[in-house]
PDB file of C-alpha atoms in Angstrom:
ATOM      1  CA  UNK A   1      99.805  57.880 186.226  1.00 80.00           C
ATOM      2  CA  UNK A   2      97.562  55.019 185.720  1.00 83.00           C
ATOM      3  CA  UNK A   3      99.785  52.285 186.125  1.00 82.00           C
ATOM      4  CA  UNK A   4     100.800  54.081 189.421  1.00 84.00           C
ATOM      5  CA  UNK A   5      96.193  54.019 190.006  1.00 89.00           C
ATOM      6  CA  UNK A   6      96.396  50.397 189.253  1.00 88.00           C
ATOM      7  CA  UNK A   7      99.636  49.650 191.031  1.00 88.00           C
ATOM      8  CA  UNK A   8      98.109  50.897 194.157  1.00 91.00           C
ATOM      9  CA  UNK A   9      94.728  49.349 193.410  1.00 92.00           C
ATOM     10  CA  UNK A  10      96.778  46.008 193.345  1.00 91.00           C
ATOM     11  CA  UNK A  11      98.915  46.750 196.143  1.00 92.00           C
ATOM     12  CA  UNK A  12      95.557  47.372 198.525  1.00 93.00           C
ATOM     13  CA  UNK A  13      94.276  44.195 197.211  1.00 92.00           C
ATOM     14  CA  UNK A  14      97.313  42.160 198.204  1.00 93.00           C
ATOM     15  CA  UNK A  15      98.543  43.665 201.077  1.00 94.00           C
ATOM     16  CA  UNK A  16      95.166  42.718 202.707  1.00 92.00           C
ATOM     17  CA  UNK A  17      95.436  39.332 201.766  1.00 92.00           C
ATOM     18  CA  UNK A  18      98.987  38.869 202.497  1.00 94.00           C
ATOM     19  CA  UNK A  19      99.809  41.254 205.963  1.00 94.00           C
ATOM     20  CA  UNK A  20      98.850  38.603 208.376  1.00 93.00           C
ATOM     21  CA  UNK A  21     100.990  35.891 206.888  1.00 94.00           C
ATOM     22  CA  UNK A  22     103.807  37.991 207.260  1.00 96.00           C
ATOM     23  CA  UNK A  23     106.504  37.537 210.165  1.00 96.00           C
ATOM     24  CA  UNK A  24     105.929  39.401 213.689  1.00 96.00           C
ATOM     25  CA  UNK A  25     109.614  40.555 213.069  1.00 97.00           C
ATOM     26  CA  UNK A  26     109.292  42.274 209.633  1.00 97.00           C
ATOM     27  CA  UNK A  27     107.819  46.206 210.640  1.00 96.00           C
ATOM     28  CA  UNK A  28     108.501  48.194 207.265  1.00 93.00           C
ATOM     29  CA  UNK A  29     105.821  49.148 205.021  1.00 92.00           C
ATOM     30  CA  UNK A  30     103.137  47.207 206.722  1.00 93.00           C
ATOM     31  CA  UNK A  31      99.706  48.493 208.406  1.00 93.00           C
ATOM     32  CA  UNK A  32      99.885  49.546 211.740  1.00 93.00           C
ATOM     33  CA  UNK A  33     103.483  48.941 212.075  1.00 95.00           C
ATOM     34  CA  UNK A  34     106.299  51.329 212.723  1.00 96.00           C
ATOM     35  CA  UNK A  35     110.122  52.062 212.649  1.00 97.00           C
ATOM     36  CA  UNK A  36     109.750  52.964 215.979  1.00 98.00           C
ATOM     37  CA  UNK A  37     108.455  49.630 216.937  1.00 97.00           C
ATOM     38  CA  UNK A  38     111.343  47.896 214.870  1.00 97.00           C
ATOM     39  CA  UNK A  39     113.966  50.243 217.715  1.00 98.00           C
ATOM     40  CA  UNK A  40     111.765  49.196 220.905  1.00 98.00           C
ATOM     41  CA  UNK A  41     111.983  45.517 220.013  1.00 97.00           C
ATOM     42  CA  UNK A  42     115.498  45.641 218.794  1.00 97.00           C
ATOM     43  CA  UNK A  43     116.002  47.708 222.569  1.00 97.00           C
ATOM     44  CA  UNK A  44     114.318  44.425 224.394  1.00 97.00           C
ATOM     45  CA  UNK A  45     116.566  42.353 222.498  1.00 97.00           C
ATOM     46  CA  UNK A  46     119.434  44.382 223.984  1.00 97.00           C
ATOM     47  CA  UNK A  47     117.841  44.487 227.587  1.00 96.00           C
ATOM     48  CA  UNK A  48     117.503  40.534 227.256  1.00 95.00           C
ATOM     49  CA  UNK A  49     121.392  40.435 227.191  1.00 95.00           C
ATOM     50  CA  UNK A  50     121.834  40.194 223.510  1.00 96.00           C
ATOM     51  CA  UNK A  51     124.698  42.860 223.390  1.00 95.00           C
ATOM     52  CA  UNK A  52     126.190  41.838 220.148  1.00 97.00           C
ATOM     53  CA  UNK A  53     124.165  42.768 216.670  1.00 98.00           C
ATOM     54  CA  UNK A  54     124.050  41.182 213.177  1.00 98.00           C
ATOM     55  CA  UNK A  55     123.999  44.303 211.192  1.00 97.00           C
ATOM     56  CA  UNK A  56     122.823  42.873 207.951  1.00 95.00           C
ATOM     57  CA  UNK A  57     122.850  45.166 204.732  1.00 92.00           C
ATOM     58  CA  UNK A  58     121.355  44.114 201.393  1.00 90.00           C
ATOM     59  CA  UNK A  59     123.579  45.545 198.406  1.00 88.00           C
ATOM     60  CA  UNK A  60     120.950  47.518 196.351  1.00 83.00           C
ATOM     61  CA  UNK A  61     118.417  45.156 197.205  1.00 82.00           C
ATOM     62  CA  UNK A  62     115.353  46.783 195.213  1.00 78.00           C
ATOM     63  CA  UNK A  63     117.376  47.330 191.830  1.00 79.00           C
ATOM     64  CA  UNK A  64     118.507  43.240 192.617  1.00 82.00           C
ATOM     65  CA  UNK A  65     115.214  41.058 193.358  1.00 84.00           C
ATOM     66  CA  UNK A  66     115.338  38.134 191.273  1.00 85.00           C
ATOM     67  CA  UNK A  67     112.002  37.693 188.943  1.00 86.00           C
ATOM     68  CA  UNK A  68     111.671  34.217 188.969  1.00 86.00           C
ATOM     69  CA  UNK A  69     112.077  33.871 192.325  1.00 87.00           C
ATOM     70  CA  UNK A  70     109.704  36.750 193.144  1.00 88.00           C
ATOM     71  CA  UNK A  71     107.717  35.463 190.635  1.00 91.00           C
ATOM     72  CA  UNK A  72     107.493  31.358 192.419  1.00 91.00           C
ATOM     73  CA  UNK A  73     106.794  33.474 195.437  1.00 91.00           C
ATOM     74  CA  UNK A  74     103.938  35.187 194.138  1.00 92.00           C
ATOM     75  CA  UNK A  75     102.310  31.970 191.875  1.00 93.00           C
ATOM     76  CA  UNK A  76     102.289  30.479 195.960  1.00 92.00           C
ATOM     77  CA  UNK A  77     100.007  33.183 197.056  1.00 92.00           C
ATOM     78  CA  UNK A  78      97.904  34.182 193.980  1.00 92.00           C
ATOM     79  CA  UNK A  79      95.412  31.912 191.805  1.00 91.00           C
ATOM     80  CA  UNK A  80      94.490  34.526 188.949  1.00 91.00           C
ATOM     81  CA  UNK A  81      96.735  33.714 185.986  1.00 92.00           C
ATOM     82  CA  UNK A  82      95.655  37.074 184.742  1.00 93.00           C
ATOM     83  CA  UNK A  83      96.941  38.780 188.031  1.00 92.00           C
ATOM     84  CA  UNK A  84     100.391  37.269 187.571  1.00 92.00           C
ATOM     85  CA  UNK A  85     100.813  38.029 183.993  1.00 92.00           C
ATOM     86  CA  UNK A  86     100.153  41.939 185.242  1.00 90.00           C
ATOM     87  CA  UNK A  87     102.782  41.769 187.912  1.00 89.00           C
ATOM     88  CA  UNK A  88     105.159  40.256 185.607  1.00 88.00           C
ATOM     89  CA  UNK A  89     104.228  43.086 183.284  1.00 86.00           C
ATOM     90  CA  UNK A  90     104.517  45.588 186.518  1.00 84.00           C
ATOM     91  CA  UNK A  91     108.481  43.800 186.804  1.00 82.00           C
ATOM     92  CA  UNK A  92     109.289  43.911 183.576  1.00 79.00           C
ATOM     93  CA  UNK A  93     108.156  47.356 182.361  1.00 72.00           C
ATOM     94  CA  UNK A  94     111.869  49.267 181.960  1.00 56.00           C
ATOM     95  CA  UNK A  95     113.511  51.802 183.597  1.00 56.00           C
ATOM     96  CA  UNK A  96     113.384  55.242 181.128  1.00 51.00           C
ATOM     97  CA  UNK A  97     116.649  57.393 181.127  1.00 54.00           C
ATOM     98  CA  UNK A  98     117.053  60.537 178.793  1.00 57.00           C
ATOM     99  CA  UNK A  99     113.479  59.490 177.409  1.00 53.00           C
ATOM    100  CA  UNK A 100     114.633  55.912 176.522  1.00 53.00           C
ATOM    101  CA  UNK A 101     113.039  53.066 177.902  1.00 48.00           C
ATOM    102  CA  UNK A 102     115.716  50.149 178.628  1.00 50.00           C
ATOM    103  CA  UNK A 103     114.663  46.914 179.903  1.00 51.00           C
ATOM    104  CA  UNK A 104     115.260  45.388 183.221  1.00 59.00           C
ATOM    105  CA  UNK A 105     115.610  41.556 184.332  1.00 62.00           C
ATOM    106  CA  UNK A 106     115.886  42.310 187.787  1.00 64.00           C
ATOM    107  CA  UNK A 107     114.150  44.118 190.392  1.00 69.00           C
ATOM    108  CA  UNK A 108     111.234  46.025 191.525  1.00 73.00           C
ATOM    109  CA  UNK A 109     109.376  49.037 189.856  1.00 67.00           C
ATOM    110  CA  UNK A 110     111.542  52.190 191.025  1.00 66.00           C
ATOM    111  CA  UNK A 111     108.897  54.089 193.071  1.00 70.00           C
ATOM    112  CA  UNK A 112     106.013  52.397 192.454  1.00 78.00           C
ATOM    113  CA  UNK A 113     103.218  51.561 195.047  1.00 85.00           C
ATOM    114  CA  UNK A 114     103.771  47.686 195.112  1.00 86.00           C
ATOM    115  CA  UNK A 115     108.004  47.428 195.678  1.00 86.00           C
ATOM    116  CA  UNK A 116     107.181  47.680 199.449  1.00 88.00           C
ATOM    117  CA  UNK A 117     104.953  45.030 199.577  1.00 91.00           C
ATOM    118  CA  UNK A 118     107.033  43.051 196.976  1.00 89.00           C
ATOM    119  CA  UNK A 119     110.245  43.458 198.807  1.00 89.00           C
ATOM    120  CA  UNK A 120     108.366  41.850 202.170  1.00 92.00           C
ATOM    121  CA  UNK A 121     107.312  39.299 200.353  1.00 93.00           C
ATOM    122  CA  UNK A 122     110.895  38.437 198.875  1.00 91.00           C
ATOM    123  CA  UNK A 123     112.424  38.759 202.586  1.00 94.00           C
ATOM    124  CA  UNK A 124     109.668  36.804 204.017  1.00 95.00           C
ATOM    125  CA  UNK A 125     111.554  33.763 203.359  1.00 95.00           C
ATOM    126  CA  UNK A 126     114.669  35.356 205.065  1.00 96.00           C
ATOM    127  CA  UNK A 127     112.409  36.590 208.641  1.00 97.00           C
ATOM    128  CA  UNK A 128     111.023  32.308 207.999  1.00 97.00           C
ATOM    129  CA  UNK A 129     114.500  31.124 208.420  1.00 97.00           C
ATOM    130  CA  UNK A 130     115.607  33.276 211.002  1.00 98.00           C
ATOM    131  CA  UNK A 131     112.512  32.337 212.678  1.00 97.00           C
ATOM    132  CA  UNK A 132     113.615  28.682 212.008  1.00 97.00           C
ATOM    133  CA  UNK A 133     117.168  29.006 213.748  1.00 97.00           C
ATOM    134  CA  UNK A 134     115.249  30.863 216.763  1.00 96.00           C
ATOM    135  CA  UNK A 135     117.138  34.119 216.139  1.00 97.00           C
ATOM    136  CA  UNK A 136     116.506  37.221 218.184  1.00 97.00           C
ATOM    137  CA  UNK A 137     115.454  39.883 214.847  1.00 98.00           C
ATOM    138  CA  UNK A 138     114.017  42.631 213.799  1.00 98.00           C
ATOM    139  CA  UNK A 139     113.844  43.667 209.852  1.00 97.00           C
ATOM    140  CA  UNK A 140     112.454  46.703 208.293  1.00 95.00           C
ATOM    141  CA  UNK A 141     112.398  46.213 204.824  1.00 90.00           C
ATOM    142  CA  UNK A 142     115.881  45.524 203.649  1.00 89.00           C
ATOM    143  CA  UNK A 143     117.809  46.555 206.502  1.00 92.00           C
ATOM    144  CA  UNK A 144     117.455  43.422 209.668  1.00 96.00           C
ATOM    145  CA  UNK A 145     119.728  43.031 212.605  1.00 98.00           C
ATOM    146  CA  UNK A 146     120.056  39.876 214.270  1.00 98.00           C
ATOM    147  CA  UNK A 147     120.657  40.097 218.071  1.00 98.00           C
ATOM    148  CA  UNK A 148     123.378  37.312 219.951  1.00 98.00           C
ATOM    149  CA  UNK A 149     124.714  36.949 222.653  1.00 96.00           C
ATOM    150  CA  UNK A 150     128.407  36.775 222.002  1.00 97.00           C
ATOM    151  CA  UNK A 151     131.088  38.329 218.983  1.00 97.00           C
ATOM    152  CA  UNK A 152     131.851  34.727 218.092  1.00 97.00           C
ATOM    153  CA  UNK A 153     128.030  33.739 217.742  1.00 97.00           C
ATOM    154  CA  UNK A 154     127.849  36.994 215.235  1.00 97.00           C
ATOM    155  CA  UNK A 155     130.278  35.951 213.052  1.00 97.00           C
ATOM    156  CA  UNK A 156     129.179  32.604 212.669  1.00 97.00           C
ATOM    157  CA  UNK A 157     125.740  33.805 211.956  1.00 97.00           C
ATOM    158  CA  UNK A 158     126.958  36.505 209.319  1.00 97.00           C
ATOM    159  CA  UNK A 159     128.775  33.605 207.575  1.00 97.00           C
ATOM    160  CA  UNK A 160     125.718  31.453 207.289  1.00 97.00           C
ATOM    161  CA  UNK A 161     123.374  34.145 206.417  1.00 97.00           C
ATOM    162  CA  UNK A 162     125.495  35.146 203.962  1.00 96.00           C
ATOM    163  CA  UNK A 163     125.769  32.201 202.042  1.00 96.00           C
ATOM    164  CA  UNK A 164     121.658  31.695 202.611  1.00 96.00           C
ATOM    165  CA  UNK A 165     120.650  35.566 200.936  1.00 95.00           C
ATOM    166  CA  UNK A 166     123.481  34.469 198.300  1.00 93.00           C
ATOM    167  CA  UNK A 167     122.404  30.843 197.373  1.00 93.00           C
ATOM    168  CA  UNK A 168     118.186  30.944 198.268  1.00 92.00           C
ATOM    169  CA  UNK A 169     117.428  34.664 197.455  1.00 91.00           C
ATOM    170  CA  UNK A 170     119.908  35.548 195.075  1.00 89.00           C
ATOM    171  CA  UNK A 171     120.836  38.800 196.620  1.00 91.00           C
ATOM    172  CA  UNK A 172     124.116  40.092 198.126  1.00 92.00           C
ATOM    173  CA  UNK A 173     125.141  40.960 201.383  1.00 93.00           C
ATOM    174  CA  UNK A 174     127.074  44.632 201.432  1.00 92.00           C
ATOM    175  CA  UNK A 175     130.379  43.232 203.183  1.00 91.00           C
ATOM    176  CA  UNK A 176     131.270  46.611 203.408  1.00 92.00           C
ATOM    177  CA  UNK A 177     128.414  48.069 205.303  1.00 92.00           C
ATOM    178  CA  UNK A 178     127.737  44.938 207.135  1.00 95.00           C
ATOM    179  CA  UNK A 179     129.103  44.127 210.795  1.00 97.00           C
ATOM    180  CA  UNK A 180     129.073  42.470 213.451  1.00 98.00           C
ATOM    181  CA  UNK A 181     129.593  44.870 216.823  1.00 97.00           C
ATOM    182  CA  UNK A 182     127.939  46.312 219.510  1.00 97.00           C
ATOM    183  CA  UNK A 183     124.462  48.298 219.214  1.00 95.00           C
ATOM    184  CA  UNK A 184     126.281  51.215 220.487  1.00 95.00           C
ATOM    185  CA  UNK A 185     128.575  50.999 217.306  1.00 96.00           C
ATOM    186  CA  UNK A 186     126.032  50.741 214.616  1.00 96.00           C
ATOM    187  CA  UNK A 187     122.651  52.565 213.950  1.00 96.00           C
ATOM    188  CA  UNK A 188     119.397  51.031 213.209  1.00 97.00           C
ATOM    189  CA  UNK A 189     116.519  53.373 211.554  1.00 97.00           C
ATOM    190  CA  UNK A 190     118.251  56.467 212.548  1.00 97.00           C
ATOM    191  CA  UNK A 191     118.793  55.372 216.094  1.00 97.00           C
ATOM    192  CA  UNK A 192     121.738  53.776 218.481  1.00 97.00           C
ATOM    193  CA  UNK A 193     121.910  52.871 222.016  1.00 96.00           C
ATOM    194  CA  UNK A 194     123.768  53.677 225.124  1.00 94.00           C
ATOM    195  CA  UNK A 195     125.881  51.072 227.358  1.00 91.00           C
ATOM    196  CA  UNK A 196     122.324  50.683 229.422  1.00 92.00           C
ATOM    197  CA  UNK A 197     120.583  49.918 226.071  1.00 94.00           C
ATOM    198  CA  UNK A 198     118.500  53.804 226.483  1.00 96.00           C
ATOM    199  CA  UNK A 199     118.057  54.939 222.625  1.00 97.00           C
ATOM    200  CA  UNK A 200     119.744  57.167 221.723  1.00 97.00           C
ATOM    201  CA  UNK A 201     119.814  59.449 218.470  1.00 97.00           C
ATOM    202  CA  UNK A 202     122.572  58.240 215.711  1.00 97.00           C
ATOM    203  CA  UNK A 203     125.424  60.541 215.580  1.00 95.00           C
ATOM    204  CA  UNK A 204     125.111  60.719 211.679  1.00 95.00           C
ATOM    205  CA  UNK A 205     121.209  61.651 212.268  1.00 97.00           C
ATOM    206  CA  UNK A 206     122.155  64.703 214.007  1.00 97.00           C
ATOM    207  CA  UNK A 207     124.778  65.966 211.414  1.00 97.00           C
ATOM    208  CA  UNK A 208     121.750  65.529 209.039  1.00 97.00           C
ATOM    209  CA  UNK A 209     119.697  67.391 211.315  1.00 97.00           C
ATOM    210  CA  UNK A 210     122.601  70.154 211.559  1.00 97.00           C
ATOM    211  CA  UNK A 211     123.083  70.149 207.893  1.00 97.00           C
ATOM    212  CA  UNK A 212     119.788  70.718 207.290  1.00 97.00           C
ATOM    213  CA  UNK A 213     118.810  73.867 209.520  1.00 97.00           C
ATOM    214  CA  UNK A 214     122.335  75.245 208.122  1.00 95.00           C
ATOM    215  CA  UNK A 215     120.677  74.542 204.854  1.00 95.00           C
ATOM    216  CA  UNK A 216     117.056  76.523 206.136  1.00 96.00           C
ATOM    217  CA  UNK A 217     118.388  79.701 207.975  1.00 93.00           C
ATOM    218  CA  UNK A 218     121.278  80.258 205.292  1.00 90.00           C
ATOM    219  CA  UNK A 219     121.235  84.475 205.298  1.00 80.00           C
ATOM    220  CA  UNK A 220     122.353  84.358 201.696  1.00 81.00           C
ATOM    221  CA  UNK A 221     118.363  82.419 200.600  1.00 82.00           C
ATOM    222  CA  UNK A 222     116.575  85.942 200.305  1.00 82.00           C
ATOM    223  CA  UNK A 223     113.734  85.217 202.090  1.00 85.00           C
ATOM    224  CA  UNK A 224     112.139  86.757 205.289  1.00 87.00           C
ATOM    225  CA  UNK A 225     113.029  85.721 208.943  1.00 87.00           C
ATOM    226  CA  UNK A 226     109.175  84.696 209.079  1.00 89.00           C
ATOM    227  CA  UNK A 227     109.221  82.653 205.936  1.00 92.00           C
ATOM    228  CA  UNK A 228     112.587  80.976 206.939  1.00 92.00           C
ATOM    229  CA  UNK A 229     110.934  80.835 210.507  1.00 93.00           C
ATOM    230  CA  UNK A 230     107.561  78.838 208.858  1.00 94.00           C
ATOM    231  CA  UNK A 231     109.977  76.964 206.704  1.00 95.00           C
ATOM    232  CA  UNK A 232     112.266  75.471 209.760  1.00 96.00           C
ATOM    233  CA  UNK A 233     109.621  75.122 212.152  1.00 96.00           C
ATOM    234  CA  UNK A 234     107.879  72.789 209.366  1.00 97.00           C
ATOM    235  CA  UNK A 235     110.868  70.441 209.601  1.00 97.00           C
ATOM    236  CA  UNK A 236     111.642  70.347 213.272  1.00 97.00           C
ATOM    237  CA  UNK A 237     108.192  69.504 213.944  1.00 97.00           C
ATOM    238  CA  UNK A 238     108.722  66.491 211.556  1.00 97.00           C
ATOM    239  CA  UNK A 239     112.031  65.616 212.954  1.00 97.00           C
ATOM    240  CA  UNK A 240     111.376  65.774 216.534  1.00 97.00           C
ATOM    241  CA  UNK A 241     108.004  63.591 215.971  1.00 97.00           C
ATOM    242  CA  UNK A 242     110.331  60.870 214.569  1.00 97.00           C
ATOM    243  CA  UNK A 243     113.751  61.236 216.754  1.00 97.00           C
ATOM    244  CA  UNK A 244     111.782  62.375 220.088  1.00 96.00           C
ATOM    245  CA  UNK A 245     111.502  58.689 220.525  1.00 97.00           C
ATOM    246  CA  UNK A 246     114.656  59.167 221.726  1.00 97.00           C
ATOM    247  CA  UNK A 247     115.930  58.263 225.689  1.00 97.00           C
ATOM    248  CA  UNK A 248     118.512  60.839 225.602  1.00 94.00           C
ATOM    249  CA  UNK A 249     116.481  64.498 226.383  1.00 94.00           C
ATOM    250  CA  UNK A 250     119.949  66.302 227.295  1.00 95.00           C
ATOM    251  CA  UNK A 251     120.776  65.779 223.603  1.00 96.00           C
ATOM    252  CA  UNK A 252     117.432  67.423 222.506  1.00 96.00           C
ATOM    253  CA  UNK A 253     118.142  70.010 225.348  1.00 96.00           C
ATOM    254  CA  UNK A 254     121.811  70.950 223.496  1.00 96.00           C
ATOM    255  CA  UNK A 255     120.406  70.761 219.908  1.00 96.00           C
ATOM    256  CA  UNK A 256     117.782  73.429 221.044  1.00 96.00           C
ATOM    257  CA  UNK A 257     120.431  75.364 222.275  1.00 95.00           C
ATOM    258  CA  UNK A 258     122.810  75.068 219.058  1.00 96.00           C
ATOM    259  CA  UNK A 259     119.490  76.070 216.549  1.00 96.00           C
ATOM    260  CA  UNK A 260     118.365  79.647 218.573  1.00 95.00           C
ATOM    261  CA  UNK A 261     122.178  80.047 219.119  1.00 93.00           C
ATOM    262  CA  UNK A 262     122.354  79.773 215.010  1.00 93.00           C
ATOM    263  CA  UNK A 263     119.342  81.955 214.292  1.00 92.00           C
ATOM    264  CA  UNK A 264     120.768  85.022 216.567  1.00 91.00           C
ATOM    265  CA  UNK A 265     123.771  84.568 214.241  1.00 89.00           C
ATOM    266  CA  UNK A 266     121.421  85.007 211.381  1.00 87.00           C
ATOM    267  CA  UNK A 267     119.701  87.974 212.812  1.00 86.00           C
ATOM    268  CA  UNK A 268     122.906  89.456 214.009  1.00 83.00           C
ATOM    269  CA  UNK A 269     124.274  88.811 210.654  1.00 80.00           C
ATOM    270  CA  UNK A 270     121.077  90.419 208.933  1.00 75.00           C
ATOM    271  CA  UNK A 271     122.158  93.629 210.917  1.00 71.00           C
ATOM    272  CA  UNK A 272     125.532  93.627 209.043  1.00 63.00           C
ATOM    273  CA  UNK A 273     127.109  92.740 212.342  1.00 62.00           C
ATOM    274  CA  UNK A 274     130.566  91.116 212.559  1.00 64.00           C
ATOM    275  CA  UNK A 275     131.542  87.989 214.947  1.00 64.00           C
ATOM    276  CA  UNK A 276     128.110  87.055 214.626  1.00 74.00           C
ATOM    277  CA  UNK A 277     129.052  83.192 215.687  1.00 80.00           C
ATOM    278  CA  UNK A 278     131.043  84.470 219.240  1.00 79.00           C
ATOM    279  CA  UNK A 279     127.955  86.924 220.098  1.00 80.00           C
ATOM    280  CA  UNK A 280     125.013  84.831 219.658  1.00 82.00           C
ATOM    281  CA  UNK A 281     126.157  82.864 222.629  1.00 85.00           C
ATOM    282  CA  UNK A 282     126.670  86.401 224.703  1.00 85.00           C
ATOM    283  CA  UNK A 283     124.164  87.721 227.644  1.00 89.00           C
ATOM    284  CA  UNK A 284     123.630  90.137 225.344  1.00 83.00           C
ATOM    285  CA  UNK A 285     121.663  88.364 222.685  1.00 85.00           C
ATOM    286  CA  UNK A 286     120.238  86.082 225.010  1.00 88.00           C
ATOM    287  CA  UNK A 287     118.400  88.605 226.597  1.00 89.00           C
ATOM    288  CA  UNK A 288     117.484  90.654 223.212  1.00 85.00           C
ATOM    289  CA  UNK A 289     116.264  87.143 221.586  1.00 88.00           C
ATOM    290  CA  UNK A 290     115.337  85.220 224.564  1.00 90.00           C
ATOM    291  CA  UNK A 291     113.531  81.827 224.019  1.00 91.00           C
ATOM    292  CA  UNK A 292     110.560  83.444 224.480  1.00 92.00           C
ATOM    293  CA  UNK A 293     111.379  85.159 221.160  1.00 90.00           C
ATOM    294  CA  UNK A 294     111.378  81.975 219.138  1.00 91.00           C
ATOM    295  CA  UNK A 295     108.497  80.588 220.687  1.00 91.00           C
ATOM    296  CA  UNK A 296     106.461  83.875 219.203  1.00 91.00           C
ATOM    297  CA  UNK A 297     107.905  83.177 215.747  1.00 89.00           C
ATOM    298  CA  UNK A 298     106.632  79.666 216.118  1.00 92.00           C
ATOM    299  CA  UNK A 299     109.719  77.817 216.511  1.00 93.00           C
ATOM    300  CA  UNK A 300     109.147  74.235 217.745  1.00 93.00           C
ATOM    301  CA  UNK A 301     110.949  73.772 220.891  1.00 93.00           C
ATOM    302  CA  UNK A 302     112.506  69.887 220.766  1.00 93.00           C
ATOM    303  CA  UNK A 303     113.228  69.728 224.512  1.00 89.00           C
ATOM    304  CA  UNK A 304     110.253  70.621 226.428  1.00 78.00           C
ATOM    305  CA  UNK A 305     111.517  70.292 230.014  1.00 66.00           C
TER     306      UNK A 305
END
C-alpha cells in the first residue's frame, strides 16, 4: 500500500510535467482525454478517405518495456538523481507468485499507478515518428492504428513499423493480431465502422455484452428478481454510457429487445414454466411484462427512441 501512495504521488507529479509534451494523437491514460475521442478521430480519418487501417498490436507490451531504454527516456525528462534511482527501484521491484518474489528485467509495475504514464512515455517516440512520416494515427496506449489510403500503402507501412518497434523500442509487433484491412474488418476500443464510416458497436463487444447479462439474470444465482434487477441495471448503465457513442441506434433498439425478452424467460422460468425461451417473445408476456414493467424495476432502457 505505500508504494502504491507514493507511486501515485509520483505519477501526479510527472504526469503534470510531462502531459503537454505528449503527442495530440496518443488519448489513453491522459487528462481530459478519452477512448471515445481516440474513435471520433480515427472516424475523421475514415471520412477523409483513408479506408484502409494499420491495425498495430504490441505483443504483451507492459510485461516487455525495455529498462534501459525507459530508463534514457526518463534521465531526458527528469534532473533529480534521487527520483530516477526510485523509478528504477519502482521497475525493478519483482513480480511475487505463491508468496515468492522473482525478479524482473523487463517491464512495468503490474498494476501500479505509474505503468500508464510510463507506457506513454515509451510510445511517445513511436506517435514522434509517425508524426515524422506525416501518418494519419490515433494510439491509445498500446493499441494505434495508422490510417492510408490504399492496401499496398498498409503493407508497406506495417513492414517499416515493424522493423522500427523491433530495432528502436525493443518491443514486438503481434503478427498474429496485427492487420492491415478495412475499418469495417477490425475493431478499435470496442468499436467498428460501417461502409459510410457511422460507428458502429464491435460484434465481439456485443457477445460480451450478451455473455454478461446471461451471466446476471442466470435463474440458478439464488437471488431476488430485485437484487438481480439492481445488479443488471448497474452494468447497463455503465455499458450504454461507453457503447451509446455508438451511430447505429437500431442495434441498441434489438439489444433492448433481446434483454426484457431474456428476463420474461427468467420470470417465466421462476414460475416453473416450460418453453420459457418460445413464450417470452408471445403477446402474451408482452402484455403481462410490458416495458413499462422493466422501467418500474429500474431497468435502464439503452434505446431511448
Amino acid at each position: 500500500m505505500l508504494d502504491r501512495f507514493i507511486q501515485q504521488a509520483v505519477m501526479q507529479v510527472l504526469q503534470g510535467r510531462w502531459d503537454a509534451t505528449f503527442s495530440e494523437h496518443s488519448h489513453g491514460f491522459r487528462p481530459r482525454r478519452s477512448a471515445h475521442q481516440a474513435v471520433a478521430q480515427a472516424q475523421q480519418y475514415i471520412a477523409e478517405g483513408k479506408r484502409w487501417v494499420v491495425d498495430l498490436d504490441l505483443e504483451k507490451f507492459f510485461d516487455r518495456v525495455n529498462h534501459d531504454k525507459l530508463m534514457a527516456a526518463m534521465a531526458r525528462r527528469v534532473n533529480d538523481k534521487r527520483m530516477l534511482k526510485l523509478l528504477r527501484a519502482f521497475l525493478e521491484s519483482g513480480v511475487m507468485e505463491n508468496g515468492l518474489v522473482s525478479p524482473v528485467e523487463e517491464g512495468t509495475p503490474q498494476g501500479g499507478p505509474l505503468s500508464p504514464l510510463l507506457s506513454n512515455l515509451v510510445l511517445d517516440e513511436l506517435d514522434r515518428e509517425l508524426e515524422r512520416r506525416q501518418h494519419r494515427f490515433v494510439r491509445y496506449a498500446d493499441d494505434c492504428n495508422i490510417y492510408v489510403a490504399s492496401e499496398r500503402a498498409g503493407k508497406r507501412v506495417m513492414y517499416s513499423l515493424t522493423r522500427f518497434i523491433r530495432r528502436r523500442l525493443k518491443l514486438k509487433v503481434n503478427e498474429a493480431k496485427s492487420a492491415v484491412a478495412r475499418p469495417q474488418e477490425r475493431k478499435f476500443l470496442g468499436f467498428s465502422f460501417t461502409g459510410r464510416a457511422k460507428r458502429r458497436i464491435a460484434p465481439k463487444a456485443l457477445l460480451r455484452c450478451k455473455r454478461r447479462v446471461r451471466e446476471l439474470t442466470r435463474r440458478t444465482r439464488g437471488i431476488s428478481l430485485k437484487q438481480m434487477m439492481k445488479e443488471l441495471a448497474s452494468y447497463l448503465r455503465g455499458w450504454k454510457g461507453y457503447f451509446g457513442f455508438c451511430e447505429t441506434p437500431s442495434v441498441l433498439q434489438r439489444m433492448d429487445q433481446w434483454i426484457r425478452r431474456r428476463l420474461r424467460s427468467v420470470i417465466w422460468k421462476q414460475r416453473k414454466r416450460r418453453a420459457s425461451w418460445r413464450l417470452a417473445d408471445s403477446p402474451v408476456l408482452h402484455a403481462a411484462f410490458p416495458i413499462a414493467y422493466f422501467d418500474a424495476l429500474g431497468l435502464p432502457r439503452l434505446f431511448a427512441g
